[in-house]
PDB file of C-alpha atoms in Angstrom:
ATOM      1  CA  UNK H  93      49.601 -28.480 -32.294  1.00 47.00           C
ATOM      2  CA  UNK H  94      51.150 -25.509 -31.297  1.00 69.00           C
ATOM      3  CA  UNK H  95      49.291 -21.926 -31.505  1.00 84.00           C
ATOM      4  CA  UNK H  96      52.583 -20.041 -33.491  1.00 87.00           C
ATOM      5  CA  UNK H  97      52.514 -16.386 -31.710  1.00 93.00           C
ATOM      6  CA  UNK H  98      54.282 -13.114 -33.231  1.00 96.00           C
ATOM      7  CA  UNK H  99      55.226 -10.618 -30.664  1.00 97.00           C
ATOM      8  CA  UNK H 100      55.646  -6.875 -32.190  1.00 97.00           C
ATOM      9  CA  UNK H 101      56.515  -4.025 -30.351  1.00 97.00           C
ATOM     10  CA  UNK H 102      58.950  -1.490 -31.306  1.00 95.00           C
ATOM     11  CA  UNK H 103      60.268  -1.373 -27.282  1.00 95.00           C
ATOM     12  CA  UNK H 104      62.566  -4.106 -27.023  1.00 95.00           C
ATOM     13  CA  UNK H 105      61.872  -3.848 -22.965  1.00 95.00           C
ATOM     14  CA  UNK H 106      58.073  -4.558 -23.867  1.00 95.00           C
ATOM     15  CA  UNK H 107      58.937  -7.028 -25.898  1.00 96.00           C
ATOM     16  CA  UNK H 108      61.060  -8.866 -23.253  1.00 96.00           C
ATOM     17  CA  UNK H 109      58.559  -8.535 -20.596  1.00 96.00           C
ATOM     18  CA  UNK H 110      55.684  -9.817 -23.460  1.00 96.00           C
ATOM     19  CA  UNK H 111      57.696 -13.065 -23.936  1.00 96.00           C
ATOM     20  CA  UNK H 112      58.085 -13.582 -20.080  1.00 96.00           C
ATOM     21  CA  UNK H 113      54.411 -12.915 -19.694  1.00 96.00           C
ATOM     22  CA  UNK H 114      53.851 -15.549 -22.014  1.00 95.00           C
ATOM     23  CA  UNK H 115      56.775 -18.253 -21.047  1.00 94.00           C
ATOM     24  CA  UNK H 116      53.825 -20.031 -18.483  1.00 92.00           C
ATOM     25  CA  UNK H 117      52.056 -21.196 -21.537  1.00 92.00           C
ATOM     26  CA  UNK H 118      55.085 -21.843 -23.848  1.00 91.00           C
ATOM     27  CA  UNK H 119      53.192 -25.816 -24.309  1.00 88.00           C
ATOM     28  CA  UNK H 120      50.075 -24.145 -26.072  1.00 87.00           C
ATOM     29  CA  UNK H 121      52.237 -21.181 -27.609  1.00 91.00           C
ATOM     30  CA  UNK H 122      54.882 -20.812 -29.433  1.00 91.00           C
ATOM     31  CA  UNK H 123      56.442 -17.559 -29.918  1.00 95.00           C
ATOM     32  CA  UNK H 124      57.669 -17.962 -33.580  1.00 94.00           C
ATOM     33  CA  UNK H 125      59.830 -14.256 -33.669  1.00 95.00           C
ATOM     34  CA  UNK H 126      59.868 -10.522 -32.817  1.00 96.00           C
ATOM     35  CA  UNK H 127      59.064  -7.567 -34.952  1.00 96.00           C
ATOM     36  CA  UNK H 128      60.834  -4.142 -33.663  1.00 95.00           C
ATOM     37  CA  UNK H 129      58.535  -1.945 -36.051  1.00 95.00           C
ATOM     38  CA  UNK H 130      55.330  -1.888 -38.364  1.00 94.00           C
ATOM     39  CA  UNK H 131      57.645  -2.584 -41.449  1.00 94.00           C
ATOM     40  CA  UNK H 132      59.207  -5.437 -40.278  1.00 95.00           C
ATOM     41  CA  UNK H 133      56.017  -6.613 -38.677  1.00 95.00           C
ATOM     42  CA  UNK H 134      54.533  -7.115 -42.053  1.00 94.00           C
ATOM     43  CA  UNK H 135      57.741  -8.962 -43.975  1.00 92.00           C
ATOM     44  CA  UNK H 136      57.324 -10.830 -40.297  1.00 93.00           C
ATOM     45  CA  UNK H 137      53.648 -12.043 -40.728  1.00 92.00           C
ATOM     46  CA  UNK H 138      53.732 -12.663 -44.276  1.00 88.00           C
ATOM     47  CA  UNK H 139      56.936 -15.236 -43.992  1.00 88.00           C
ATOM     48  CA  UNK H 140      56.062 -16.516 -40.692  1.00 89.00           C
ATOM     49  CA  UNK H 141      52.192 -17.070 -40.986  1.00 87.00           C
ATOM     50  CA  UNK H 142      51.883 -17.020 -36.818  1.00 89.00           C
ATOM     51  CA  UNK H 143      48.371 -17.823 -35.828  1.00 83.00           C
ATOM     52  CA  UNK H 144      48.715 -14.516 -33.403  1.00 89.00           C
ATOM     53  CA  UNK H 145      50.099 -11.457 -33.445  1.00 92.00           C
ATOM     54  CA  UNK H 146      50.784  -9.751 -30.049  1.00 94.00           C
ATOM     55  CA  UNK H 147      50.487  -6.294 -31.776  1.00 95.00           C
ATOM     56  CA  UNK H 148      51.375  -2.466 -29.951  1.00 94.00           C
ATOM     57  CA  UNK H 149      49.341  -0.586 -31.594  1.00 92.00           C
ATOM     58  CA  UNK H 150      51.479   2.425 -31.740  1.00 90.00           C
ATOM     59  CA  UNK H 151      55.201   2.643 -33.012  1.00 93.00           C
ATOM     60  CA  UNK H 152      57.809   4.230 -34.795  1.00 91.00           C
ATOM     61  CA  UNK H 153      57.122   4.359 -38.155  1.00 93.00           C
ATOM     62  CA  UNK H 154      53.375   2.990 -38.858  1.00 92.00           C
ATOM     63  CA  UNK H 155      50.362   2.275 -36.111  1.00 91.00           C
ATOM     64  CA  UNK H 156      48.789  -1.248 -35.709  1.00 90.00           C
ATOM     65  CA  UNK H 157      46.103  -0.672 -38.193  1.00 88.00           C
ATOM     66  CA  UNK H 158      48.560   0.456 -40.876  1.00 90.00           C
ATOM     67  CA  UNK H 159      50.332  -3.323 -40.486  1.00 91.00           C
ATOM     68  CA  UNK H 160      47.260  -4.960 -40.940  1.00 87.00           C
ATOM     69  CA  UNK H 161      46.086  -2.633 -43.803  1.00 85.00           C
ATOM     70  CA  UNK H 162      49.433  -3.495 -45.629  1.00 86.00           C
ATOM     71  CA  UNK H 163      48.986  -7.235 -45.337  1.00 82.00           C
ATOM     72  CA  UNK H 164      46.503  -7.775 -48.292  1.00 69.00           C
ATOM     73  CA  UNK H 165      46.311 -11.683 -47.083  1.00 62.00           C
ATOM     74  CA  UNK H 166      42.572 -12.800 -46.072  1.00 56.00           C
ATOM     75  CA  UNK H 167      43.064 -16.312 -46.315  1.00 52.00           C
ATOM     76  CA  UNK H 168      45.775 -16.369 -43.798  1.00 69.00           C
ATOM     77  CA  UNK H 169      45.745 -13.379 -41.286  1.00 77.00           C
ATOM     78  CA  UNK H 170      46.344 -13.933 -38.183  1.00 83.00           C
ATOM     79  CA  UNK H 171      44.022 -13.392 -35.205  1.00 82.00           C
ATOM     80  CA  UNK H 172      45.041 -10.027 -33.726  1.00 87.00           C
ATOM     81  CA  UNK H 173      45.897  -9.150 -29.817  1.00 91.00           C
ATOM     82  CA  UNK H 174      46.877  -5.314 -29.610  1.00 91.00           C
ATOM     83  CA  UNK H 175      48.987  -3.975 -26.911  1.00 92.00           C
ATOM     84  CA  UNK H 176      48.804  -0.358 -25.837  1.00 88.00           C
ATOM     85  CA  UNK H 177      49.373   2.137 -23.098  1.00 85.00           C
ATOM     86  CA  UNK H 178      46.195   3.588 -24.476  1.00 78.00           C
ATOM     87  CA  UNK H 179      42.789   3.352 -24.103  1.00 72.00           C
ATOM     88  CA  UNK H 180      41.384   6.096 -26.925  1.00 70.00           C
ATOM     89  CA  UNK H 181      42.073   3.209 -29.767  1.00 66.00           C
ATOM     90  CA  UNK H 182      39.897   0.763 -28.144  1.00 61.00           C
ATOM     91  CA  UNK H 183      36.717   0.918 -30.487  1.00 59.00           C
ATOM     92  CA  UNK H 184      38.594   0.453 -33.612  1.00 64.00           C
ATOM     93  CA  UNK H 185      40.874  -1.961 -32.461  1.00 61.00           C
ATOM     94  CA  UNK H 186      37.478  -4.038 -32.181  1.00 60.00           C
ATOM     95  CA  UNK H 187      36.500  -3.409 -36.002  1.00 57.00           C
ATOM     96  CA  UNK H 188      39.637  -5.245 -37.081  1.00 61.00           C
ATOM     97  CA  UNK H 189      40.394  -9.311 -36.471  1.00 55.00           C
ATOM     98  CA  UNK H 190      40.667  -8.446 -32.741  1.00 76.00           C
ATOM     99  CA  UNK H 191      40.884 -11.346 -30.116  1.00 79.00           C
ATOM    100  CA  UNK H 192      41.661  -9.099 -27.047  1.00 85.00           C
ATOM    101  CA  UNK H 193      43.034  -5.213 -26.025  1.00 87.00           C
ATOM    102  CA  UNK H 194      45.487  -5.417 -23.333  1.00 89.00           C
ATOM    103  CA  UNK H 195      46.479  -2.578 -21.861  1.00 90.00           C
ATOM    104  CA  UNK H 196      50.008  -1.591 -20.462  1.00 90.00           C
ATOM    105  CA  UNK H 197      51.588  -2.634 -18.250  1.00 92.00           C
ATOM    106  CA  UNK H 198      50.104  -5.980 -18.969  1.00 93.00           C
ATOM    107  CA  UNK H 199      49.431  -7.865 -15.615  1.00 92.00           C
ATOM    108  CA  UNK H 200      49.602 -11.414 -15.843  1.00 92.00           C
ATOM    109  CA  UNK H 201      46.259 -12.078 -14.332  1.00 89.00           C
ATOM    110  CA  UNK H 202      44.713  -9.986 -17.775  1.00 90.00           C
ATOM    111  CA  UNK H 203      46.726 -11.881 -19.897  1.00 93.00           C
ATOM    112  CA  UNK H 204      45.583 -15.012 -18.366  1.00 90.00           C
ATOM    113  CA  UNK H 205      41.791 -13.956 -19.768  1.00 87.00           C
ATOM    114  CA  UNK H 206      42.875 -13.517 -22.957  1.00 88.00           C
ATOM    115  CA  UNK H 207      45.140 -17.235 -23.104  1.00 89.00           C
ATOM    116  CA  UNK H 208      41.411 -18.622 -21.583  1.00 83.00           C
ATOM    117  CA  UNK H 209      39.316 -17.025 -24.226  1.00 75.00           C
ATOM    118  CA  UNK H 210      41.849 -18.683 -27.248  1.00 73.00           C
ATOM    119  CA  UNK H 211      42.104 -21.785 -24.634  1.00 76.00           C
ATOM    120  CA  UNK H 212      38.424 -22.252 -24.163  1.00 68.00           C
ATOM    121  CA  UNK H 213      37.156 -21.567 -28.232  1.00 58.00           C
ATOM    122  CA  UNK H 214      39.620 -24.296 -28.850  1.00 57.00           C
ATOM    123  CA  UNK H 215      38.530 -26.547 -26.164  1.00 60.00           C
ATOM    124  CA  UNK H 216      34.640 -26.391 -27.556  1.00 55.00           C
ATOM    125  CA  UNK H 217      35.869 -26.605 -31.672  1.00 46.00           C
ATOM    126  CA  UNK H 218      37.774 -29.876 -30.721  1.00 50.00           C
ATOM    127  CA  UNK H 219      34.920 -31.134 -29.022  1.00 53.00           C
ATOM    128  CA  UNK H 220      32.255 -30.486 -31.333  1.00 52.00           C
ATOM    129  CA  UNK H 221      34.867 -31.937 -33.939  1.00 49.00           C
ATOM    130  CA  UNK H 222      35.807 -34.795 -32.061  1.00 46.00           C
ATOM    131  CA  UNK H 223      39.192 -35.549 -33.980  1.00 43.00           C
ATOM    132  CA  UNK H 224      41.600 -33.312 -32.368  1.00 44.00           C
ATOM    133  CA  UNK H 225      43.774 -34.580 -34.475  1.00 48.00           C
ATOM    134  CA  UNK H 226      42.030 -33.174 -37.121  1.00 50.00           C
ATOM    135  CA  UNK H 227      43.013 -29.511 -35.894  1.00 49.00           C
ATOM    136  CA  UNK H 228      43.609 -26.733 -37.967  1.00 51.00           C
ATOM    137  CA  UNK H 229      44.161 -22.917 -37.666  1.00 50.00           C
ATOM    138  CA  UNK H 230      41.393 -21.738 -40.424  1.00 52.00           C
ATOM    139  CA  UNK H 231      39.048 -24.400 -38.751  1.00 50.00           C
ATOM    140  CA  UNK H 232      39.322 -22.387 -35.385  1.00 51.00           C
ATOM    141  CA  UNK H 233      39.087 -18.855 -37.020  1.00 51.00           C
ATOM    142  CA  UNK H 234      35.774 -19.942 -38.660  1.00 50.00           C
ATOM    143  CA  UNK H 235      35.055 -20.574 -35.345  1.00 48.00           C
ATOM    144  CA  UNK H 236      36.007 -17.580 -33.732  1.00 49.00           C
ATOM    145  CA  UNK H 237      33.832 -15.583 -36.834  1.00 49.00           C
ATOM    146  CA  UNK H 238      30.771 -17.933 -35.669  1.00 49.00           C
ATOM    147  CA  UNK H 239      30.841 -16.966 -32.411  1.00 51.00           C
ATOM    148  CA  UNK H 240      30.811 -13.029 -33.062  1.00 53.00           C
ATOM    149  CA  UNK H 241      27.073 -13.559 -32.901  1.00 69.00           C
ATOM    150  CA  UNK H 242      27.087 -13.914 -29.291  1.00 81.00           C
ATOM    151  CA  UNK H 243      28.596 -10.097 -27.330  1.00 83.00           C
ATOM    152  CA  UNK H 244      32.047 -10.108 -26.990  1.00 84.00           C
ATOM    153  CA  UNK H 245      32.219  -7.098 -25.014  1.00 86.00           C
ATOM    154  CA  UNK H 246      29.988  -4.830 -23.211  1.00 89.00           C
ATOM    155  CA  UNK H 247      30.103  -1.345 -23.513  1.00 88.00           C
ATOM    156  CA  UNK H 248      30.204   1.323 -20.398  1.00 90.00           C
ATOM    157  CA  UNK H 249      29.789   4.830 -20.355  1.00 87.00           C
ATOM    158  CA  UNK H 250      31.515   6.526 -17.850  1.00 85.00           C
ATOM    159  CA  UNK H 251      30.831  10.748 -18.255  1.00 83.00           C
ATOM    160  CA  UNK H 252      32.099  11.444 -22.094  1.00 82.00           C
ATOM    161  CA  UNK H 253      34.160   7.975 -22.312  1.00 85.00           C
ATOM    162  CA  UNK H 254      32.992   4.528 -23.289  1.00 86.00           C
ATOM    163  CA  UNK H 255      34.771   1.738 -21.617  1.00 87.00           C
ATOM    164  CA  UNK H 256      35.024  -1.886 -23.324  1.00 87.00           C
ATOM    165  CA  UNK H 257      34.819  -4.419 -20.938  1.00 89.00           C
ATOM    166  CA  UNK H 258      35.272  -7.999 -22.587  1.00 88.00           C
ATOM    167  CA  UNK H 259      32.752 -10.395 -21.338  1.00 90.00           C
ATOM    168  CA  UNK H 260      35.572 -12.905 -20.724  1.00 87.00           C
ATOM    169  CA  UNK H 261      36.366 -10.584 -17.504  1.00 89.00           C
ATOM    170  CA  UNK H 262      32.809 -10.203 -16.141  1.00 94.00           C
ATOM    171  CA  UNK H 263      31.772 -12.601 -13.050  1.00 95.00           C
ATOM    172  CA  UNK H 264      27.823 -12.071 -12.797  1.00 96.00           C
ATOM    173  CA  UNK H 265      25.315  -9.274 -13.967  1.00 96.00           C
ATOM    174  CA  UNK H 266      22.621  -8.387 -11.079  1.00 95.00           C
ATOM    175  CA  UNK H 267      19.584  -6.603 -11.999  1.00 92.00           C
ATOM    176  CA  UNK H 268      18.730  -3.581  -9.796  1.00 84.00           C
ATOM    177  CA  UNK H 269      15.713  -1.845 -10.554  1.00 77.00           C
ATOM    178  CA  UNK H 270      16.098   0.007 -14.066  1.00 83.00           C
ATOM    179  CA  UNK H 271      19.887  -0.837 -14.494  1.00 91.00           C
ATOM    180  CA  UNK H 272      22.301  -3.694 -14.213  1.00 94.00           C
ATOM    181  CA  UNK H 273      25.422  -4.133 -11.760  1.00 95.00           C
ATOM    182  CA  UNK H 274      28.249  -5.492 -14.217  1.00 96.00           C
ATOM    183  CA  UNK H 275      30.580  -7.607 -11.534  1.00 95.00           C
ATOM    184  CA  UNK H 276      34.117  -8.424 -13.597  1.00 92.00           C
ATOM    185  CA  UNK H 277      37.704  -9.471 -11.498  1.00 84.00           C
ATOM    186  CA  UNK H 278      38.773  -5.782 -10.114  1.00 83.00           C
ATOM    187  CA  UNK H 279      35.590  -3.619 -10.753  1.00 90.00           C
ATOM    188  CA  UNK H 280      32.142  -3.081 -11.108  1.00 92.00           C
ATOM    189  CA  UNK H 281      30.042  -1.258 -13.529  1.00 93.00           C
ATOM    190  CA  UNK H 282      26.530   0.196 -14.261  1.00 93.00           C
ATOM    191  CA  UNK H 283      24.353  -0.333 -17.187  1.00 93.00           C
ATOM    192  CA  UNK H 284      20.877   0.540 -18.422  1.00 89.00           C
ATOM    193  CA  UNK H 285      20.893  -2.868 -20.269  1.00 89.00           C
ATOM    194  CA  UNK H 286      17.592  -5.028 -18.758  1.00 89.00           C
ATOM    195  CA  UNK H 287      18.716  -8.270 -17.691  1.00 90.00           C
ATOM    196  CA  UNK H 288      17.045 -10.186 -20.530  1.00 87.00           C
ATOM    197  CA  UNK H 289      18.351  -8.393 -23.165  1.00 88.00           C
ATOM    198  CA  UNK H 290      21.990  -9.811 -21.644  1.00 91.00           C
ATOM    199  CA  UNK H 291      21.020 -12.572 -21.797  1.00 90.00           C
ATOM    200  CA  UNK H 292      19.224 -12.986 -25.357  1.00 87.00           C
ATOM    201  CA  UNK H 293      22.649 -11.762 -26.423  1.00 89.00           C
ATOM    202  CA  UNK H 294      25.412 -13.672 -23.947  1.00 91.00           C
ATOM    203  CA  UNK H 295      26.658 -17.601 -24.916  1.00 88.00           C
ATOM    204  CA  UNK H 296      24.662 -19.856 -23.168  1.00 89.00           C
ATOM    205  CA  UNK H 297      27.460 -22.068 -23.479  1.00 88.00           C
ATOM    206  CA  UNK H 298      28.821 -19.499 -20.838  1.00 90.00           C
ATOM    207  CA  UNK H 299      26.420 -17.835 -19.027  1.00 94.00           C
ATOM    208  CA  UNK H 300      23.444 -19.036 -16.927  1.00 94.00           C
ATOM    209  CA  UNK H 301      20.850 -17.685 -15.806  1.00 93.00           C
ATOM    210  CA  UNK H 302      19.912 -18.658 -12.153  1.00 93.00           C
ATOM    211  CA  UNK H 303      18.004 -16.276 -10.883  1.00 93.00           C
ATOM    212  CA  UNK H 304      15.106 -13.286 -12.121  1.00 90.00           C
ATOM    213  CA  UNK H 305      17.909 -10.829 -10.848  1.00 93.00           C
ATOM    214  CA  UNK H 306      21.133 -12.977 -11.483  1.00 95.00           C
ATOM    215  CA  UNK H 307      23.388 -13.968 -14.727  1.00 96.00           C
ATOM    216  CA  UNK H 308      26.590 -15.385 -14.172  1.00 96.00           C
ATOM    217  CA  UNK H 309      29.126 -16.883 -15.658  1.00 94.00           C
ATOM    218  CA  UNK H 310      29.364 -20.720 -15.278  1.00 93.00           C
ATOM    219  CA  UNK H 311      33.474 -20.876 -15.137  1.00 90.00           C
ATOM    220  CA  UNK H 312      33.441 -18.843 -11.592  1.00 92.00           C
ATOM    221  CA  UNK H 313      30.721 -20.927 -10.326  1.00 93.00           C
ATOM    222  CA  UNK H 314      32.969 -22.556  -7.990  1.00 92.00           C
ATOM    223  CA  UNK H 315      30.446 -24.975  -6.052  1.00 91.00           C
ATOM    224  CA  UNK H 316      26.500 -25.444  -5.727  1.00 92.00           C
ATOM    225  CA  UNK H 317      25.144 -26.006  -2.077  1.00 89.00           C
ATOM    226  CA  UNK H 318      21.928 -27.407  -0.892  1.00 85.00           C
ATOM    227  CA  UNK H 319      19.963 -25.254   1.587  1.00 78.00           C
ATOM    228  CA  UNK H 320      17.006 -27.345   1.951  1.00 70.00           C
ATOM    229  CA  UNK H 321      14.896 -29.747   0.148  1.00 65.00           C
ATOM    230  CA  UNK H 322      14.222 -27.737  -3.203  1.00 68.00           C
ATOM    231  CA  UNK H 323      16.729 -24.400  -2.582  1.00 80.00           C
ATOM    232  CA  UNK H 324      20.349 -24.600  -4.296  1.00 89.00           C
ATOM    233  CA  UNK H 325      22.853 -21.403  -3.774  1.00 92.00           C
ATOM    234  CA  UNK H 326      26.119 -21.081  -5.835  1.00 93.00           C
ATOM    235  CA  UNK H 327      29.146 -19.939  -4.241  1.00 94.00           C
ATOM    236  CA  UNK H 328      31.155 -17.861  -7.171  1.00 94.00           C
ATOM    237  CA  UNK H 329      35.100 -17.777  -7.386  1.00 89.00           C
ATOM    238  CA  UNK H 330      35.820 -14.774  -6.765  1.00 89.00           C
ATOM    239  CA  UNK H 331      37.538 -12.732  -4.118  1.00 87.00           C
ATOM    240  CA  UNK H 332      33.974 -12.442  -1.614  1.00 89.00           C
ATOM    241  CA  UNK H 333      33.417 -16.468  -2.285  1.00 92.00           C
ATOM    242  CA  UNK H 334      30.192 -14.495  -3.288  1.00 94.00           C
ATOM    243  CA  UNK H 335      26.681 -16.844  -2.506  1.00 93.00           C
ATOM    244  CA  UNK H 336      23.624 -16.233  -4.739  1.00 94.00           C
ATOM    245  CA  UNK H 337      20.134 -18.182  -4.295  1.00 91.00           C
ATOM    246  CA  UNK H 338      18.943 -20.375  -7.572  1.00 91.00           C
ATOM    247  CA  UNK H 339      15.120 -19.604  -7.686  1.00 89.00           C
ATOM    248  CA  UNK H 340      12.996 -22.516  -8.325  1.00 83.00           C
ATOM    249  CA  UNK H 341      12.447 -21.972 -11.793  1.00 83.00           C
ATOM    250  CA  UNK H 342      16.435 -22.549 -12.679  1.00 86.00           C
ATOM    251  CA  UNK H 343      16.928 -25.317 -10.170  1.00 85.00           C
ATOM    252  CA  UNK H 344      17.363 -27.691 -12.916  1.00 84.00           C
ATOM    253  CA  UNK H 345      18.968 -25.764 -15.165  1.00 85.00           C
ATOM    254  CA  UNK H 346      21.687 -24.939 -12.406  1.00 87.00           C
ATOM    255  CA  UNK H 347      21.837 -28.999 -11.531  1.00 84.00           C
ATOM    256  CA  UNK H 348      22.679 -29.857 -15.215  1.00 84.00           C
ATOM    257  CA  UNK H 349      25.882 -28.081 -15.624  1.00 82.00           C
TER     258      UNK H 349
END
């Protein structure tokens, strides 16, 4: 079954290059129809029932959050992905049914993160099911809702700004001292989070930890080497082909992925 995607933008060159962005994954998506402004949006949603809504957040006539304010439909509301040129709506994009904030212009290689998180949750629901077959849209958002007990997104302050990064992005944490390195794709960030307060809070399902001073994610663990006898490093996928040691006390762990 087909994940039925609304694309909503009141730029009709945004909403061209949205539909390109997406044409690579047009056998898990289907883009169902365009919405040019908030109004439409809504009469959009409400007749089409998409599964997603690729939503700018600010246009013409109503912002994002007015859309989903006039929708009044719990049972079937789509999961939301907003689109902006902005980062200042980022923390209340994340109070509403957000899967992902993508920022313009949307590079493929983001966009890509947010296909893997939707790819991935319904990866694990149809295994723990068992039936694919027995697939269905409100089976995956009760899903999605159980997993918002695990972070989604880490937050970063940066002088009088807060940055969200969403842990789909982030590679490995390192612990240094009294803070944490935060390793995603393009950057790197510092936190005062310890270490095992990450990961107490972090999917085990999708992070490991392999070291006293290393976290990372098991999806850019790209091989596992033997030094000698007892000593395994991972080599990570990303740009440095980073290696970290496993310490003897996650050996095993590290084996049984």
């Amino acid at each position: 079954m087909l994940c039925r995607a609304l694309i909503v933008d009141d730029e009709p060159l945004a909403r061209v290059r949205m539909r390109s962005l997406l044409e690579p994954y047009a056998q898990e998506l289907e883009i169902v129809g365009e919405a040019s402004s908030g109004t439409v949006a809504i009469s959009q949603i409400r007749d089409l029932v998409p599964d997603v809504v690729f939503l700018d957040i600010q246009m013409a006539d109503m912002n994002a959050f007015d859309v989903l304010h006039g929708l009044d439909m719990d049972d079937d509301m789509p999961l939301i992905v907003f689109t902006t040129a902005f980062e200042d709506f980022a923390l209340r994009a994340y109070e509403e049914n957000t899967v992902d904030y993508l920022l313009k212009p949307i590079e493929p290689a983001r966009l890509e993160a947010t296909i893997a998180k939707l790819r991935k949750r319904f990866s694990t629901m149809a295994t723990e099911q068992q039936m694919p077959g027995d697939f269905s849209w409100d089976k995956f958002r009760a899903m999605v809702k159980g997993d918002e007990q695990y972070m989604q997104r880490i937050q970063v302050k940066i002088g009088d700004r807060i940055l969200l990064v969403n842990v789909d992005e982030i590679i490995r944490f390192q612990s240094e001292e009294k803070y944490t390195t935060v390793y995603t794709t393009n950057n790197r960030y510092i936190i005062d989070t310890p270490l095992v307060d990450l990961e107490k809070r972090l999917d085990p399902r999708v992070f490991v930890r392999i070291h006293r001073a290393h976290l990372v994610a098991i999806d850019y663990i790209a091989e596992i080497r033997k030094t000698d006898a007892s000593r395994l490093n991972v080599v990570l996928r990303d740009k440095d082909h980073t290696q970290l040691m496993v310490s003897r006390n996650f050996v095993k762990k590290v084996k049984n992925l």
